């Protein structure tokens, strides 16, 4: 294959990405896992990234190119949509195809004939650890793969934005007191259960980020009402009894409903709750995913002290945990969330910014301080 990539970030990161897939596929084979994808080599990864990047800068009838490429053979794709003739993997072809294949869950199938890469059709089914390259917006590419359990959001490997490259550091999930939402996104403890509360919380985070209005979601322990000490009263929009749209779905017996039904119902209920996070103030749910209030104003508890520092982390290679003041990473939302976790150690705070940044605040028992985890790289 002739490889003349002009997008320098493609050649910079291709080897690292190959190493990631090589490591995980080898481990999966050793564990006896089945339905595993074929690993693309460095040259194939570089070529796919290069073509996808330049396609991302093109528009078709005024609309930006948004597509998902997957490296696999048709025989690995279940019941794929096959083109009668192969199409070359070029910027022009991807731009023309984009309007018809841009919906979530549809992937353009790409394979290699020993000389060049080509497009054979589309698929909605992927084997485990299949290399996927999403064109999210102009100049923004995300390399990811399907989770081994085949459930929930794909695991992100790297994000390329213009000349900036961020590679996900899986080892960051091994730090003390790392919240479950982060370790699950990193693929360290993903649950195969469709109604796993952490998998549902990830869908809530993705939905919060997608409305691009910013917001705060507070997740509090269900066994007490201590969270009320850190909220200004009276509550502006209290919910009584607690609304259990999402919680009721989690409690359903998986043997009595289909996965498609559950996913559709969950998407509807998640959007119902996360839409409320766009209202000024915090939305409050408990750890059973029951909605208790929205538009709530956070305040420092009477028994507490002001939060003056926290540990800031980002799960990227080269990222170093830093002690910072809460005001240094954002505005009022971030400071309020940090103060809430400082007062309510058993809670979790999810903060979405209007610019796409997403931060999870949790309490570290070992460090005895608030931790702020910047996880937007894992939600793309």
Coordinates of N, CA, C and O in Angstrom, one line a residue, residues 55-130:
X55 N -11.3 14.4 4.9 CA -12.8 14.3 4.6 C -13.6 15.1 5.6 O -14.6 15.7 5.3
X56 N -13.1 15.1 6.8 CA -13.8 15.9 7.9 C -13.9 17.4 7.6 O -14.7 18.1 8.1
X57 N -12.9 17.9 6.8 CA -12.9 19.3 6.5 C -13.8 19.7 5.3 O -13.9 20.8 5.0
X58 N -14.3 18.6 4.6 CA -15.2 18.8 3.4 C -16.6 19.0 3.9 O -17.0 18.5 4.9
X59 N -17.4 19.6 3.0 CA -18.9 19.7 3.2 C -19.6 19.1 2.0 O -19.1 19.3 0.9
X60 N -20.8 18.5 2.3 CA -21.6 18.1 1.2 C -23.0 18.8 1.3 O -23.7 18.6 2.4
X61 N -23.3 19.6 0.4 CA -24.5 20.4 0.4 C -24.6 21.3 1.7 O -25.6 21.5 2.3
X62 N -23.4 21.8 2.1 CA -23.3 22.7 3.2 C -23.2 22.0 4.5 O -23.0 22.7 5.6
X63 N -23.3 20.7 4.6 CA -23.3 20.0 5.9 C -21.9 19.4 6.1 O -21.3 18.8 5.1
X64 N -21.3 19.4 7.3 CA -20.0 18.8 7.6 C -20.1 17.3 7.5 O -21.2 16.7 7.7
X65 N -19.0 16.7 7.2 CA -18.9 15.2 7.1 C -18.8 14.6 8.5 O -17.9 14.9 9.3
X66 N -19.8 13.7 8.8 CA -19.8 13.0 10.1 C -20.0 11.5 9.7 O -21.0 11.1 9.3
X67 N -19.0 10.7 10.0 CA -19.0 9.3 9.6 C -18.2 8.4 10.6 O -17.5 9.0 11.4
X68 N -18.4 7.1 10.5 CA -17.7 6.2 11.3 C -17.1 5.1 10.4 O -17.9 4.5 9.7
X69 N -15.8 4.9 10.5 CA -15.1 3.9 9.7 C -14.8 2.7 10.6 O -14.3 2.9 11.7
X70 N -14.9 1.5 10.1 CA -14.6 0.3 10.9 C -13.7 -0.6 10.0 O -14.1 -0.9 8.8
X71 N -12.6 -1.1 10.5 CA -11.8 -2.0 9.8 C -12.2 -3.5 10.0 O -11.9 -4.0 11.1
X72 N -12.8 -4.1 9.1 CA -13.2 -5.5 9.2 C -13.7 -6.0 7.8 O -14.0 -5.3 6.9
X73 N -13.7 -7.3 7.7 CA -14.2 -8.0 6.5 C -15.7 -8.1 6.6 O -16.3 -8.2 7.7
X74 N -16.4 -8.3 5.5 CA -17.8 -8.4 5.5 C -18.3 -9.7 6.3 O -19.3 -9.7 6.9
X75 N -17.5 -10.7 6.3 CA -17.8 -12.0 7.0 C -17.8 -11.8 8.5 O -18.4 -12.6 9.2
X76 N -17.2 -10.7 9.0 CA -17.2 -10.4 10.4 C -18.4 -9.5 10.9 O -18.5 -9.2 12.0
X77 N -19.2 -9.1 9.9 CA -20.2 -8.1 10.2 C -21.6 -8.5 10.3 O -22.5 -7.7 10.2
X78 N -21.8 -9.8 10.4 CA -23.2 -10.3 10.6 C -24.0 -10.2 9.3 O -23.7 -11.0 8.3
X79 N -24.9 -9.3 9.1 CA -25.7 -9.1 7.9 C -25.4 -7.7 7.4 O -26.2 -6.8 7.6
X80 N -24.3 -7.5 6.7 CA -23.9 -6.2 6.3 C -24.7 -5.7 5.0 O -25.3 -6.6 4.3
X81 N -24.7 -4.4 4.8 CA -25.1 -3.9 3.5 C -23.9 -3.9 2.6 O -23.0 -3.1 2.8
X82 N -24.0 -4.7 1.5 CA -22.8 -4.8 0.6 C -23.0 -4.0 -0.7 O -24.1 -4.1 -1.3
X83 N -22.0 -3.2 -1.0 CA -22.0 -2.6 -2.3 C -21.7 -3.6 -3.4 O -20.9 -4.5 -3.2
X84 N -22.3 -3.4 -4.6 CA -22.0 -4.4 -5.7 C -20.6 -4.3 -6.1 O -20.0 -5.3 -6.4
X85 N -20.0 -3.1 -6.1 CA -18.6 -3.0 -6.4 C -17.9 -2.2 -5.3 O -18.4 -1.3 -4.6
X86 N -16.6 -2.5 -5.1 CA -15.8 -1.9 -4.1 C -15.6 -0.4 -4.5 O -15.6 0.0 -5.6
X87 N -15.5 0.4 -3.4 CA -15.2 1.8 -3.6 C -13.9 2.2 -3.0 O -13.5 1.6 -2.0
X88 N -13.1 3.0 -3.7 CA -11.8 3.3 -3.1 C -12.0 4.2 -1.8 O -12.9 5.0 -1.7
X89 N -11.1 4.0 -0.9 CA -11.1 4.8 0.3 C -10.4 6.2 0.0 O -9.2 6.3 0.2
X90 N -11.2 7.1 -0.4 CA -10.7 8.5 -0.7 C -11.5 9.5 -0.1 O -12.7 9.3 0.4
X91 N -11.0 10.7 0.0 CA -11.7 11.9 0.6 C -13.0 12.1 -0.2 O -14.1 12.4 0.5
X92 N -13.0 12.1 -1.5 CA -14.1 12.4 -2.3 C -15.3 11.4 -2.0 O -16.4 11.7 -1.8
X93 N -14.9 10.1 -2.0 CA -15.9 9.0 -1.7 C -16.5 9.2 -0.3 O -17.8 9.1 -0.2
X94 N -15.7 9.4 0.7 CA -16.3 9.5 2.0 C -17.2 10.8 2.1 O -18.2 10.7 2.8
X95 N -16.8 11.8 1.5 CA -17.7 13.0 1.5 C -19.0 12.8 0.9 O -20.1 13.3 1.4
X96 N -19.0 12.1 -0.2 CA -20.3 11.8 -0.9 C -21.1 10.8 -0.2 O -22.4 10.9 -0.2
X97 N -20.5 9.8 0.5 CA -21.3 8.8 1.3 C -21.8 9.4 2.6 O -22.9 8.9 3.1
X98 N -21.2 10.4 3.2 CA -21.5 10.8 4.5 C -23.0 11.1 4.8 O -23.5 10.7 5.8
X99 N -23.7 11.8 3.9 CA -25.1 12.1 4.2 C -26.0 10.9 4.4 O -27.0 10.9 5.1
X100 N -25.6 9.7 3.8 CA -26.4 8.5 3.9 C -26.0 7.6 5.0 O -26.7 6.6 5.3
X101 N -24.8 7.8 5.6 CA -24.3 6.9 6.6 C -23.9 7.6 7.9 O -23.1 7.0 8.7
X102 N -24.4 8.8 8.1 CA -24.0 9.5 9.3 C -24.7 9.3 10.6 O -24.3 9.8 11.6
X103 N -25.7 8.4 10.5 CA -26.5 8.2 11.8 C -25.7 7.3 12.7 O -24.9 6.5 12.3
X104 N -25.9 7.5 14.0 CA -25.2 6.7 15.1 C -25.5 5.2 14.9 O -26.6 4.8 14.6
X105 N -24.4 4.5 15.0 CA -24.5 3.0 14.9 C -24.3 2.4 13.6 O -24.2 1.2 13.4
X106 N -24.1 3.3 12.6 CA -23.8 2.8 11.2 C -22.3 3.0 10.9 O -21.8 4.1 11.1
X107 N -21.6 2.0 10.5 CA -20.2 2.1 10.2 C -19.9 1.7 8.8 O -20.5 0.8 8.2
X108 N -19.0 2.5 8.2 CA -18.5 2.2 6.8 C -17.5 1.1 6.9 O -16.5 1.3 7.6
X109 N -17.7 0.0 6.3 CA -16.8 -1.1 6.3 C -15.6 -0.9 5.4 O -15.7 -0.7 4.2
X110 N -14.4 -1.0 6.0 CA -13.1 -0.8 5.2 C -12.3 -2.1 5.4 O -12.1 -2.7 6.5
X111 N -11.7 -2.5 4.2 CA -10.8 -3.7 4.3 C -9.6 -3.4 3.3 O -9.6 -2.4 2.6
X112 N -8.7 -4.4 3.3 CA -7.4 -4.2 2.6 C -7.2 -5.4 1.7 O -7.3 -6.6 2.1
X113 N -6.9 -5.2 0.4 CA -6.7 -6.3 -0.5 C -5.3 -6.6 -0.8 O -5.0 -7.4 -1.7
X114 N -4.4 -6.1 0.1 CA -3.0 -6.4 -0.1 C -2.2 -5.3 -0.8 O -1.0 -5.2 -0.8
X115 N -3.0 -4.4 -1.5 CA -2.4 -3.3 -2.2 C -3.0 -1.9 -1.7 O -2.3 -1.0 -1.4
X116 N -4.3 -1.9 -1.6 CA -5.0 -0.6 -1.2 C -6.2 -0.9 -0.3 O -6.7 -2.0 -0.3
X117 N -6.6 0.1 0.5 CA -7.8 0.0 1.3 C -9.0 0.3 0.4 O -8.9 1.1 -0.5
X118 N -10.1 -0.3 0.7 CA -11.3 -0.1 -0.1 C -12.5 -0.2 0.9 O -12.5 -0.7 2.0
X119 N -13.6 0.4 0.4 CA -14.9 0.4 1.1 C -15.8 -0.7 0.5 O -16.0 -0.7 -0.7
X120 N -16.3 -1.6 1.3 CA -17.2 -2.7 0.8 C -18.7 -2.5 1.1 O -19.5 -3.2 0.5
X121 N -19.0 -1.6 2.0 CA -20.4 -1.5 2.4 C -20.6 -0.9 3.7 O -19.7 -0.1 4.2
X122 N -21.7 -1.2 4.4 CA -21.9 -0.6 5.8 C -22.3 -1.8 6.7 O -22.9 -2.8 6.2
X123 N -22.2 -1.6 8.0 CA -22.6 -2.5 9.0 C -23.0 -1.9 10.3 O -22.6 -0.8 10.6
X124 N -23.9 -2.5 11.0 CA -24.2 -2.1 12.4 C -23.7 -3.0 13.4 O -23.9 -2.8 14.6
X125 N -23.1 -4.1 13.0 CA -22.5 -5.1 13.9 C -21.0 -5.2 13.7 O -20.5 -5.2 12.6
X126 N -20.3 -5.2 14.9 CA -18.8 -5.2 14.8 C -18.3 -6.3 15.7 O -18.9 -6.6 16.8
X127 N -17.2 -6.9 15.4 CA -16.6 -7.9 16.3 C -15.9 -7.2 17.4 O -15.7 -6.0 17.4
X128 N -15.5 -8.0 18.4 CA -14.8 -7.4 19.6 C -13.5 -6.8 19.2 O -12.7 -7.3 18.5
X129 N -13.2 -5.6 19.8 CA -12.0 -4.9 19.6 C -11.8 -4.5 18.2 O -10.6 -4.3 17.7
X130 N -12.9 -4.2 17.5 CA -12.8 -3.8 16.1 C -12.3 -2.3 16.1 O -12.8 -1.5 16.8

